[in-house]
Tab-separated table of C-alpha atoms in Angstrom:
chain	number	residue	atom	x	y	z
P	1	UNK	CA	23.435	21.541	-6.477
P	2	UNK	CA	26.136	19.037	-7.525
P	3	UNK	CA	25.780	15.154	-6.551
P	4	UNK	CA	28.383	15.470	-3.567
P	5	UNK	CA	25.758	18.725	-2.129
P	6	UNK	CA	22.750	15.912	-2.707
P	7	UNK	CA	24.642	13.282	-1.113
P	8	UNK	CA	25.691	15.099	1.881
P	9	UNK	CA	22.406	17.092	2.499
P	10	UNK	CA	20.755	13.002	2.404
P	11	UNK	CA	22.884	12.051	5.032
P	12	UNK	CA	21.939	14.666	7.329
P	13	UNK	CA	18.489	14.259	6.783
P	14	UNK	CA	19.015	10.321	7.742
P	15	UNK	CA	21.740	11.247	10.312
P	16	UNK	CA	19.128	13.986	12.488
P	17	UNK	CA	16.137	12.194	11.200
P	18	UNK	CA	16.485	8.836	11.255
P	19	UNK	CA	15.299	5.655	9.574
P	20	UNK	CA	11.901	7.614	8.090
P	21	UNK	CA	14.356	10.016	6.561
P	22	UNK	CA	16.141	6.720	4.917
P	23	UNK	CA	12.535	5.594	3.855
P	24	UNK	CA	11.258	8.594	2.313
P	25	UNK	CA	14.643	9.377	0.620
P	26	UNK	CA	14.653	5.558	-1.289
P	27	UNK	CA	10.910	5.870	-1.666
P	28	UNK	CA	11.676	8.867	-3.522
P	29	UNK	CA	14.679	6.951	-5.470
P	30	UNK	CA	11.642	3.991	-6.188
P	31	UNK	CA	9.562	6.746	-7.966
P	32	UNK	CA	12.489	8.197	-10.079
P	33	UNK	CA	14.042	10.658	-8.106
P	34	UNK	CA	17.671	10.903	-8.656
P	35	UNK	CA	18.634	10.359	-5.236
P	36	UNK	CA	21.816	7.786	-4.318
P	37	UNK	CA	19.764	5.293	-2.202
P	38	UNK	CA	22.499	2.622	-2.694
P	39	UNK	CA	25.156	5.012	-1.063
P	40	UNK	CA	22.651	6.009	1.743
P	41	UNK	CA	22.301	2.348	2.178
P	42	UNK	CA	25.726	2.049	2.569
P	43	UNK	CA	25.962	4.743	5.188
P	44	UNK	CA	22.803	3.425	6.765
P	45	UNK	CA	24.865	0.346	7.179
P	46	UNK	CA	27.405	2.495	9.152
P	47	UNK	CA	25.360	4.443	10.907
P	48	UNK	CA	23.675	1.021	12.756
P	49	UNK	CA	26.997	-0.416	13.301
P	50	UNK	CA	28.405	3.225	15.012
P	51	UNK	CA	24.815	3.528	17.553
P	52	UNK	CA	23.251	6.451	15.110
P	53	UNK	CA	20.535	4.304	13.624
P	54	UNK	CA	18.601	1.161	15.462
P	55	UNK	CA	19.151	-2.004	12.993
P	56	UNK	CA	15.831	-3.480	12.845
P	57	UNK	CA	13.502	-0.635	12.893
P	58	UNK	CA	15.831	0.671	10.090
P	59	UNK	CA	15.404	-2.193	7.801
P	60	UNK	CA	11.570	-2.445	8.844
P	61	UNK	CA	10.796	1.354	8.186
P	62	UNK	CA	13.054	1.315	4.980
P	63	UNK	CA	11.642	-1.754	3.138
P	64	UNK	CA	7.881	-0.750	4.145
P	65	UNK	CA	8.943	2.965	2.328
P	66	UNK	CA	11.033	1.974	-0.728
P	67	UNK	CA	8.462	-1.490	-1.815
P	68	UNK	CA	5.863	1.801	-1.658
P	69	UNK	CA	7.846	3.745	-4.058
P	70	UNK	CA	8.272	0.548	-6.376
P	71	UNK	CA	4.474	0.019	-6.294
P	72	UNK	CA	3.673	3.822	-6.929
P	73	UNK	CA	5.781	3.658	-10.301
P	74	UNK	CA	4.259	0.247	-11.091
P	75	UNK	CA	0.999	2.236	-10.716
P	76	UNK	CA	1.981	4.692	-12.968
P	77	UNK	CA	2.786	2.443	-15.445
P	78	UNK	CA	-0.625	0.891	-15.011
P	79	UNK	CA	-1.813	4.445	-15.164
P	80	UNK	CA	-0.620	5.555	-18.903
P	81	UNK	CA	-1.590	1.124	-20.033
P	82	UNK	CA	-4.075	3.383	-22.554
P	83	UNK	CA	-1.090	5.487	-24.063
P	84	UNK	CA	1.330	3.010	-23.836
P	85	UNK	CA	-0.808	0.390	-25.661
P	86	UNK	CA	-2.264	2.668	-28.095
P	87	UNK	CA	0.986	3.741	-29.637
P	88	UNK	CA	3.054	0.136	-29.259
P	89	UNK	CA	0.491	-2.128	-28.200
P	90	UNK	CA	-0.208	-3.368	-31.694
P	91	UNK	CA	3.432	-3.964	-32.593
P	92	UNK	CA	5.378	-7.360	-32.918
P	93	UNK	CA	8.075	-6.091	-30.744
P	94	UNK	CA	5.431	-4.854	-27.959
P	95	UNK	CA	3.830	-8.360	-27.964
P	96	UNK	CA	6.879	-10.294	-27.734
P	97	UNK	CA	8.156	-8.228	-24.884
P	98	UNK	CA	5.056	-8.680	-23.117
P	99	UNK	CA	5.086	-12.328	-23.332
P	100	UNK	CA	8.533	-12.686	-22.154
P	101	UNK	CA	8.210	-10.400	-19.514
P	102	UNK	CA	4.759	-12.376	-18.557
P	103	UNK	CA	7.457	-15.452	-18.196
P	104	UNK	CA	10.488	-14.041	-16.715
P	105	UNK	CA	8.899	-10.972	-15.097
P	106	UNK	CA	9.682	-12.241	-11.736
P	107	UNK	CA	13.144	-12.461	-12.522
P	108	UNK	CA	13.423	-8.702	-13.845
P	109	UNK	CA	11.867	-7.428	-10.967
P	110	UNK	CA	13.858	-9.204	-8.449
P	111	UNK	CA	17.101	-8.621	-9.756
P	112	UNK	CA	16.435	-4.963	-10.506
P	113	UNK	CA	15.973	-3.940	-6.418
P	114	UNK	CA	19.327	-5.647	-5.851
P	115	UNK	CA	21.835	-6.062	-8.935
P	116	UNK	CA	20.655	-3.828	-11.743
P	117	UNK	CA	19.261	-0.963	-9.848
P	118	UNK	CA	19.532	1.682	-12.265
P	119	UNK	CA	16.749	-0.053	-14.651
P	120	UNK	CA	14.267	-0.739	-11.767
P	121	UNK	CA	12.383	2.295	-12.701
P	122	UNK	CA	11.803	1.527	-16.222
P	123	UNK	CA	10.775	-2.534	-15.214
P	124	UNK	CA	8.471	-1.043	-12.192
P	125	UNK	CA	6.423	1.054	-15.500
P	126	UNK	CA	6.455	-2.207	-17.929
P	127	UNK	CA	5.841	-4.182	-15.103
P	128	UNK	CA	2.448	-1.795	-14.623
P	129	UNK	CA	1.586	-1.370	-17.928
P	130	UNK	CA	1.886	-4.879	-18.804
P	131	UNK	CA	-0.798	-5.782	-16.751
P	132	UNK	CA	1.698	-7.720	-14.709
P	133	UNK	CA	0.078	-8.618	-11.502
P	134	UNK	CA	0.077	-6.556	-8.856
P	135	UNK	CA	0.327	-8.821	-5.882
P	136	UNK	CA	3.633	-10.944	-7.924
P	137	UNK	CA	5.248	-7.319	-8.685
P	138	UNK	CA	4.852	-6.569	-4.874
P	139	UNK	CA	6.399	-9.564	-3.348
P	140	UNK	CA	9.358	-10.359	-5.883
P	141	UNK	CA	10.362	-6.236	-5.442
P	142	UNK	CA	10.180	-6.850	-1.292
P	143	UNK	CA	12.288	-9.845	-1.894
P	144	UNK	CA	14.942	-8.179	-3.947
P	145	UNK	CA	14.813	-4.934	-1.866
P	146	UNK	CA	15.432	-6.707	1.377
P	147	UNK	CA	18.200	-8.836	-0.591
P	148	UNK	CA	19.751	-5.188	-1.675
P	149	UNK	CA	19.559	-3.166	2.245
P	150	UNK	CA	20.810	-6.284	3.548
P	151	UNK	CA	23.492	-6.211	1.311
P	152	UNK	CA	24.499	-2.973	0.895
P	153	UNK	CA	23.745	-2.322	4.456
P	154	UNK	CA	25.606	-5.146	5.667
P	155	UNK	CA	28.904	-3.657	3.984
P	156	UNK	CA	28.480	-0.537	5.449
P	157	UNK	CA	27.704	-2.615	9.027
P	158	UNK	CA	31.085	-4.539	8.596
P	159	UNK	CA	33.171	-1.595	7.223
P	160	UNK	CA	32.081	0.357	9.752
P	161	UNK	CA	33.746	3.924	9.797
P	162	UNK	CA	35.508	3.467	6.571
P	163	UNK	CA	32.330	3.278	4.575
P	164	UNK	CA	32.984	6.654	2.608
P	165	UNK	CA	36.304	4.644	1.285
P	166	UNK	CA	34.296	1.532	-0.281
P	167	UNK	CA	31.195	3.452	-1.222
């Protein structure tokens, strides 16, 4: 199935299915899936400003389902802490990176649900096995993935039908 097959199958899930289509396909994006959440922001966008989707239960149903799939790969990264540690744990380099990320953690995982998207995966596993708290992870990711769907869904809200052209 090429990308354009994936894309267009998404959108009719979201298009007869609605915002818990949306959810489920980002939550599966959160967890590693290669999905293009972004783009089906985008249309999501559209979709709200053409009547197809209803704005707020759409952002409400799609934040509650994609901060899920960022906390279910921070909790696999908590999950393999043993592996991880017991193979770099004892290096320089590991212990470095864990102190910086222990300082600018916040940072990383905010600007990873919004800007830098494509490494949010990897930070939502360090993030876990870092022993970075659970609670901080969970409310810097809800505050960059409400910063990214109102972005990204905003452009596809104000660009209306010629959302295909800008995504």
């Amino acid at each position: 199935m090429s990308a354009s097959d994936l894309s267009n199958l998404a959108l009719t899930y979201v298009v007869t299915y609605g915002a818990v289509a949306l959810g489920l396909l980002v939550m599966l994006a959160a967890i590693g899936a290669p999905l293009p959440s972004t783009f089906l922001v985008l249309a999501s966008g559209a979709f709200v400003q053409q009547g197809v989707l209803e704005m707020y239960s759409t952002i409400a149903i799609t934040l509650a389902f994609v901060v899920l799939g960022d906390v279910t790969s921070y909790g696999m990264g908590r999950l393999l802490r043993r592996p991880i540690l017991a193979r770099f744990g004892g290096s320089a380099a590991w212990l470095r990176a864990e102190a910086y990320f222990a300082k600018r953690g916040a940072l990383a995982v905010f600007l990873t649900r919004c800007l830098l998207t494509p490494i949010a995966v990897p930070i939502n596993l360090i993030a876990g096995s870092s022993g970075y708290s659970t609670m901080r992870f969970a409310s810097f990711a809800a505050a960059g993935e409400l910063s990214w769907l109102l972005c990204y869904g905003g452009l596809g809200y104000a660009f209306g039908s010629q959302w295909e052209a800008i995504s």
